[in-house]
């Protein structure tokens, strides 16, 4: 198997780390967790990764997810306190929370910016998906509240080239959402391919394949189906699946923007990297058993450097890895 090298180990969070996301340029890494904080990491003058900022005082409970805007000038954070924080990155390096979005009844589980940066989606334990529109003065207005899911909504991902949203839920489904010509949002399709909670979603960069992972330990590959469309996105159908991709629940999946390598992590404490096959499937390239001392909650590929990725876990540690091959 191809080798995986540990590049850096980032410590500082005082509780489990739920999420790790690279900025679009790859210069910053944002992490968040149970200690109610967000940390921003960057390379110091020696080239080592170090904590540049610790953002606190906005969320009163766990910060479950964070997401960079396409421009990299804003960071959104979703918290179990029922709010979403919007942080602005000033040119001089200062970071300020400029808005707090309220509306969810309880825990917010994920947050995601649309490719255009004009829309923000949030989801939560209240079974709803909220669409927020960024208006001319930089304010956020709720454009729609979508309530088709029958259980907690765990994860969100936008199609990489259109304003079509995909959501994953405890109800074992993936739902597809888009607005019509009048701006009315609706569920266009329900994708059924898992036997238990769908935890995470990731698109291939060209938008022709979607990857989903679940409590059922399967990695499902959804592929574009003919010329049919769901909003601006291609209609997706199950293409293939990797059964028992992990020995326990798979919590997160990520697809590299240029190599299309697919990384997965889960409750078996492992990191696994899969590579595309000629038929559109995936095969295992390499794995790291015991990547963390406990559940691995997040995985994210660096947007610029091939083979570089980060993971985060219940052990309060963020690790950066280099994958060969």
Short mmCIF file of C-alpha atoms in Angstrom, two decimals:
data_model
loop_
_atom_site.label_atom_id
_atom_site.label_comp_id
_atom_site.label_asym_id
_atom_site.label_seq_id
_atom_site.Cartn_x
_atom_site.Cartn_y
_atom_site.Cartn_z
CA UNK A 1 0.00 0.00 0.00
CA UNK A 2 1.02 3.60 -0.54
CA UNK A 3 2.64 5.29 2.41
CA UNK A 4 1.09 7.91 4.69
CA UNK A 5 3.37 10.25 6.62
CA UNK A 6 2.34 12.29 9.65
CA UNK A 7 3.34 15.89 8.85
CA UNK A 8 2.06 17.74 11.92
CA UNK A 9 0.11 17.26 15.12
CA UNK A 10 -1.90 20.27 16.27
CA UNK A 11 -2.87 20.45 19.93
CA UNK A 12 -4.79 23.14 21.77
CA UNK A 13 -8.47 22.20 21.82
CA UNK A 14 -9.67 21.27 25.31
CA UNK A 15 -12.40 18.89 24.10
CA UNK A 16 -13.10 16.68 21.08
CA UNK A 17 -12.53 18.28 17.69
CA UNK A 18 -15.56 17.95 15.44
CA UNK A 19 -14.50 19.68 12.25
CA UNK A 20 -11.45 20.81 10.28
CA UNK A 21 -11.68 22.88 7.09
CA UNK A 22 -8.97 24.44 4.90
CA UNK A 23 -9.46 27.94 3.57
CA UNK A 24 -9.82 28.12 -0.24
CA UNK A 25 -6.18 29.21 -0.60
CA UNK A 26 -4.99 26.51 1.80
CA UNK A 27 -3.14 29.10 3.90
CA UNK A 28 -5.40 28.66 6.93
CA UNK A 29 -6.95 25.65 8.64
CA UNK A 30 -10.05 26.22 10.76
CA UNK A 31 -10.97 23.72 13.48
CA UNK A 32 -13.79 23.69 16.02
CA UNK A 33 -15.07 21.45 18.78
CA UNK A 34 -16.62 20.74 22.12
CA UNK A 35 -14.65 23.46 23.90
CA UNK A 36 -16.89 26.09 22.20
CA UNK A 37 -13.93 27.55 20.33
CA UNK A 38 -12.71 27.91 16.76
CA UNK A 39 -8.98 27.82 16.10
CA UNK A 40 -7.19 29.12 13.03
CA UNK A 41 -3.89 27.46 12.17
CA UNK A 42 -1.21 28.68 9.76
CA UNK A 43 2.46 28.10 9.02
CA UNK A 44 4.80 30.23 11.11
CA UNK A 45 8.11 31.76 9.96
CA UNK A 46 9.83 28.39 10.34
CA UNK A 47 7.23 26.60 8.21
CA UNK A 48 5.66 24.76 11.14
CA UNK A 49 1.90 24.76 11.65
CA UNK A 50 0.85 26.84 14.67
CA UNK A 51 -2.34 28.33 16.12
CA UNK A 52 -2.75 31.89 14.82
CA UNK A 53 -6.08 32.75 16.48
CA UNK A 54 -8.53 31.28 18.98
CA UNK A 55 -12.08 32.54 18.49
CA UNK A 56 -14.30 32.40 21.57
CA UNK A 57 -17.09 34.28 23.29
CA UNK A 58 -19.76 33.80 20.62
CA UNK A 59 -21.00 30.24 21.04
CA UNK A 60 -22.22 28.88 24.38
CA UNK A 61 -22.07 25.20 23.44
CA UNK A 62 -20.14 22.85 21.13
CA UNK A 63 -19.16 24.28 17.74
CA UNK A 64 -20.06 21.39 15.46
CA UNK A 65 -19.05 22.63 12.01
CA UNK A 66 -17.24 25.46 10.29
CA UNK A 67 -17.20 26.45 6.62
CA UNK A 68 -15.23 28.99 4.58
CA UNK A 69 -16.94 31.22 2.04
CA UNK A 70 -15.67 30.74 -1.54
CA UNK A 71 -13.72 34.01 -1.26
CA UNK A 72 -12.07 32.93 1.99
CA UNK A 73 -13.04 36.26 3.56
CA UNK A 74 -15.72 34.79 5.84
CA UNK A 75 -16.03 31.76 8.07
CA UNK A 76 -19.40 30.40 9.22
CA UNK A 77 -19.69 28.33 12.40
CA UNK A 78 -22.59 26.09 13.45
CA UNK A 79 -23.18 25.44 17.14
CA UNK A 80 -25.23 23.26 19.44
CA UNK A 81 -26.43 26.53 21.03
CA UNK A 82 -28.78 26.88 18.04
CA UNK A 83 -26.90 29.72 16.35
CA UNK A 84 -24.60 30.26 13.39
CA UNK A 85 -21.71 32.70 13.68
CA UNK A 86 -20.37 34.70 10.74
CA UNK A 87 -16.73 35.76 11.10
CA UNK A 88 -15.04 38.31 8.84
CA UNK A 89 -11.34 38.05 8.02
CA UNK A 90 -9.84 41.54 7.86
CA UNK A 91 -6.89 42.19 5.53
CA UNK A 92 -4.70 43.06 8.50
CA UNK A 93 -5.33 39.63 9.95
CA UNK A 94 -7.97 40.50 12.53
CA UNK A 95 -11.04 38.29 12.87
CA UNK A 96 -14.42 39.60 14.01
CA UNK A 97 -17.83 37.99 14.45
CA UNK A 98 -20.10 40.32 12.48
CA UNK A 99 -23.39 38.39 12.59
CA UNK A 100 -25.18 35.69 14.54
CA UNK A 101 -27.97 33.83 12.74
CA UNK A 102 -30.83 32.51 14.85
CA UNK A 103 -33.84 30.43 13.93
CA UNK A 104 -33.10 26.74 14.53
CA UNK A 105 -34.96 25.33 17.53
CA UNK A 106 -31.86 23.60 18.94
CA UNK A 107 -28.50 22.18 17.79
CA UNK A 108 -27.19 23.32 14.40
CA UNK A 109 -25.31 20.39 12.89
CA UNK A 110 -23.78 21.78 9.69
CA UNK A 111 -23.30 24.91 7.60
CA UNK A 112 -22.31 25.26 3.93
CA UNK A 113 -21.81 28.13 1.46
CA UNK A 114 -23.08 27.89 -2.11
CA UNK A 115 -20.48 28.01 -4.91
CA UNK A 116 -21.51 31.58 -5.72
CA UNK A 117 -21.14 32.65 -2.10
CA UNK A 118 -24.59 34.27 -2.24
CA UNK A 119 -26.36 31.57 -0.22
CA UNK A 120 -25.68 29.86 3.09
CA UNK A 121 -27.37 26.61 4.15
CA UNK A 122 -27.74 25.35 7.71
CA UNK A 123 -29.31 22.23 9.18
CA UNK A 124 -29.96 20.75 12.58
CA UNK A 125 -31.55 18.52 15.11
CA UNK A 126 -34.93 20.18 14.49
CA UNK A 127 -35.08 18.22 11.18
CA UNK A 128 -34.94 21.40 9.12
CA UNK A 129 -32.70 22.90 6.44
CA UNK A 130 -32.50 26.70 6.30
CA UNK A 131 -31.47 28.69 3.24
CA UNK A 132 -30.02 32.13 4.00
CA UNK A 133 -29.55 34.76 1.30
CA UNK A 134 -26.81 37.35 1.54
CA UNK A 135 -28.33 40.68 0.52
CA UNK A 136 -26.59 43.80 -0.83
CA UNK A 137 -25.63 45.27 2.53
CA UNK A 138 -24.03 42.02 3.69
CA UNK A 139 -26.98 41.08 5.90
CA UNK A 140 -28.35 37.54 5.96
CA UNK A 141 -32.05 36.95 5.28
CA UNK A 142 -33.84 33.61 5.59
CA UNK A 143 -35.03 32.65 2.10
CA UNK A 144 -36.63 29.32 3.03
CA UNK A 145 -37.07 26.73 5.77
CA UNK A 146 -37.25 23.18 4.40
CA UNK A 147 -38.81 20.44 6.51
CA UNK A 148 -38.99 17.27 4.39
CA UNK A 149 -36.58 15.22 6.54
CA UNK A 150 -38.17 13.16 9.31
CA UNK A 151 -35.10 13.05 11.60
CA UNK A 152 -32.01 15.12 12.46
CA UNK A 153 -30.21 16.56 9.45
CA UNK A 154 -26.51 15.77 9.80
CA UNK A 155 -24.68 17.10 6.77
CA UNK A 156 -24.93 19.50 3.83
CA UNK A 157 -23.09 19.88 0.54
CA UNK A 158 -23.77 22.09 -2.47
CA UNK A 159 -23.22 20.86 -5.99
CA UNK A 160 -19.84 22.41 -6.94
CA UNK A 161 -21.19 24.31 -9.94
CA UNK A 162 -24.85 25.11 -9.22
CA UNK A 163 -27.07 26.29 -6.38
CA UNK A 164 -28.45 22.79 -5.81
CA UNK A 165 -28.18 21.57 -2.22
CA UNK A 166 -27.86 18.01 -0.89
CA UNK A 167 -28.66 17.10 2.73
CA UNK A 168 -28.04 13.89 4.70
CA UNK A 169 -30.08 12.74 7.67
CA UNK A 170 -30.76 10.31 10.48
CA UNK A 171 -33.77 9.25 8.37
CA UNK A 172 -31.29 7.30 6.16
CA UNK A 173 -31.89 9.52 3.11
CA UNK A 174 -30.23 12.22 1.05
CA UNK A 175 -32.52 14.97 -0.17
CA UNK A 176 -31.94 17.31 -3.08
CA UNK A 177 -33.10 20.95 -2.95
CA UNK A 178 -33.23 23.83 -5.42
CA UNK A 179 -35.19 26.99 -6.07
CA UNK A 180 -37.52 27.49 -9.03
CA UNK A 181 -37.62 30.57 -11.26
CA UNK A 182 -39.71 32.38 -8.63
CA UNK A 183 -37.18 31.68 -5.89
CA UNK A 184 -39.33 29.05 -4.17
CA UNK A 185 -37.25 26.22 -2.68
CA UNK A 186 -38.46 22.62 -2.84
CA UNK A 187 -37.24 19.05 -2.53
CA UNK A 188 -36.57 17.71 -6.02
CA UNK A 189 -35.52 14.17 -5.16
CA UNK A 190 -34.88 11.75 -2.32
CA UNK A 191 -31.87 9.47 -2.72
CA UNK A 192 -32.09 6.13 -0.91
CA UNK A 193 -29.00 3.96 -0.78
CA UNK A 194 -28.16 3.49 2.90
CA UNK A 195 -29.67 1.34 5.62
CA UNK A 196 -28.90 3.72 8.48
CA UNK A 197 -27.95 7.33 9.28
CA UNK A 198 -26.14 9.15 6.46
CA UNK A 199 -23.33 11.06 8.15
CA UNK A 200 -21.44 12.88 5.44
CA UNK A 201 -21.43 13.84 1.75
CA UNK A 202 -18.75 14.97 -0.71
CA UNK A 203 -18.77 15.78 -4.43
CA UNK A 204 -16.13 15.05 -7.00
CA UNK A 205 -14.88 18.39 -8.34
CA UNK A 206 -16.64 18.02 -11.70
CA UNK A 207 -19.99 17.42 -9.98
CA UNK A 208 -20.56 14.13 -11.79
CA UNK A 209 -20.22 11.91 -8.70
CA UNK A 210 -21.41 12.22 -5.11
CA UNK A 211 -20.00 10.13 -2.24
CA UNK A 212 -21.99 9.32 0.88
CA UNK A 213 -21.04 7.47 4.07
CA UNK A 214 -23.17 6.05 6.80
CA UNK A 215 -23.68 4.23 10.04
CA UNK A 216 -24.17 1.14 7.85
CA UNK A 217 -20.38 1.25 7.15
CA UNK A 218 -20.90 1.60 3.38
CA UNK A 219 -19.37 4.16 1.02
CA UNK A 220 -21.90 4.76 -1.76
CA UNK A 221 -20.98 6.30 -5.12
CA UNK A 222 -23.77 8.23 -6.88
CA UNK A 223 -23.20 9.07 -10.55
CA UNK A 224 -24.85 11.34 -13.10
CA UNK A 225 -27.68 9.54 -14.85
CA UNK A 226 -28.06 10.50 -18.51
CA UNK A 227 -29.26 14.01 -19.33
CA UNK A 228 -31.76 14.24 -16.49
CA UNK A 229 -31.39 17.24 -14.17
CA UNK A 230 -32.20 18.07 -10.55
CA UNK A 231 -32.29 21.85 -10.58
CA UNK A 232 -29.00 22.84 -12.16
CA UNK A 233 -27.29 19.61 -11.12
CA UNK A 234 -27.29 16.29 -12.96
CA UNK A 235 -29.72 13.68 -11.67
CA UNK A 236 -27.82 11.09 -9.62
CA UNK A 237 -28.35 7.36 -9.32
CA UNK A 238 -26.48 4.70 -7.31
CA UNK A 239 -23.42 3.64 -9.29
CA UNK A 240 -21.60 1.33 -6.89
CA UNK A 241 -20.87 0.86 -3.22
CA UNK A 242 -17.97 -0.16 -1.06
CA UNK A 243 -19.40 -2.45 1.61
CA UNK A 244 -17.67 -2.46 5.01
CA UNK A 245 -15.47 0.45 3.96
CA UNK A 246 -14.77 0.75 7.71
CA UNK A 247 -15.42 -1.72 10.51
CA UNK A 248 -17.62 0.79 12.39
CA UNK A 249 -19.65 3.92 11.58
CA UNK A 250 -18.11 6.19 8.91
CA UNK A 251 -18.35 9.80 10.05
CA UNK A 252 -16.81 11.81 7.23
CA UNK A 253 -15.80 11.67 3.57
CA UNK A 254 -13.77 14.05 1.41
CA UNK A 255 -12.76 14.09 -2.25
CA UNK A 256 -9.53 15.73 -3.45
CA UNK A 257 -10.25 18.53 -5.97
CA UNK A 258 -7.69 17.42 -8.56
CA UNK A 259 -6.74 13.77 -7.97
CA UNK A 260 -10.29 12.66 -7.01
CA UNK A 261 -8.84 10.51 -4.22
CA UNK A 262 -11.55 9.84 -1.62
CA UNK A 263 -10.71 9.82 2.09
CA UNK A 264 -12.95 8.41 4.82
CA UNK A 265 -12.72 8.32 8.62
CA UNK A 266 -14.84 6.86 11.34
CA UNK A 267 -15.51 5.24 14.69
CA UNK A 268 -12.89 2.53 14.08
CA UNK A 269 -10.22 5.25 14.61
CA UNK A 270 -8.97 4.74 11.04
CA UNK A 271 -8.20 6.88 8.01
CA UNK A 272 -8.67 5.24 4.62
CA UNK A 273 -7.84 6.61 1.18
CA UNK A 274 -9.50 5.27 -1.96
CA UNK A 275 -8.58 5.93 -5.61
CA UNK A 276 -10.87 5.97 -8.66
CA UNK A 277 -11.04 2.93 -10.92
CA UNK A 278 -11.58 3.08 -14.71
CA UNK A 279 -15.21 2.03 -14.32
CA UNK A 280 -16.05 4.91 -11.98
CA UNK A 281 -15.71 2.93 -8.76
CA UNK A 282 -13.16 3.14 -5.96
CA UNK A 283 -10.44 0.86 -4.65
CA UNK A 284 -8.47 1.14 -1.43
CA UNK A 285 -5.09 2.85 -1.81
CA UNK A 286 -3.93 2.96 1.80
CA UNK A 287 -5.09 3.15 5.40
CA UNK A 288 -3.86 4.36 8.76
CA UNK A 289 -5.15 2.25 11.63
CA UNK A 290 -5.24 4.17 14.87
CA UNK A 291 -5.05 7.53 13.10
CA UNK A 292 -6.47 8.96 16.34
CA UNK A 293 -6.97 7.59 19.85
CA UNK A 294 -10.74 7.48 19.47
CA UNK A 295 -13.40 8.39 16.91
CA UNK A 296 -12.12 10.31 13.89
CA UNK A 297 -14.75 12.96 13.20
CA UNK A 298 -13.42 14.93 10.24
CA UNK A 299 -11.25 14.66 7.16
CA UNK A 300 -10.37 17.36 4.61
CA UNK A 301 -8.03 17.47 1.63
CA UNK A 302 -5.79 20.49 1.15
CA UNK A 303 -7.17 22.47 -1.83
CA UNK A 304 -3.78 23.05 -3.46
CA UNK A 305 -1.32 20.37 -2.36
CA UNK A 306 -1.81 16.88 -3.79
CA UNK A 307 -1.86 14.19 -1.12
CA UNK A 308 -2.04 16.56 1.87
CA UNK A 309 -5.02 16.13 4.20
CA UNK A 310 -6.05 16.71 7.79
CA UNK A 311 -8.07 14.70 10.30
CA UNK A 312 -9.59 15.58 13.67
CA UNK A 313 -10.88 13.41 16.48
CA UNK A 314 -12.27 12.77 19.91
CA UNK A 315 -8.69 12.77 21.26
CA UNK A 316 -8.69 16.61 20.91
CA UNK A 317 -5.95 16.45 18.27
CA UNK A 318 -5.77 17.63 14.66
CA UNK A 319 -3.32 15.77 12.44
CA UNK A 320 -1.95 16.69 9.01
CA UNK A 321 -0.90 13.79 6.75
CA UNK A 322 0.88 13.38 3.43
CA UNK A 323 -0.39 10.53 1.28
CA UNK A 324 1.95 9.10 -1.37
CA UNK A 325 0.68 7.72 -4.64
#
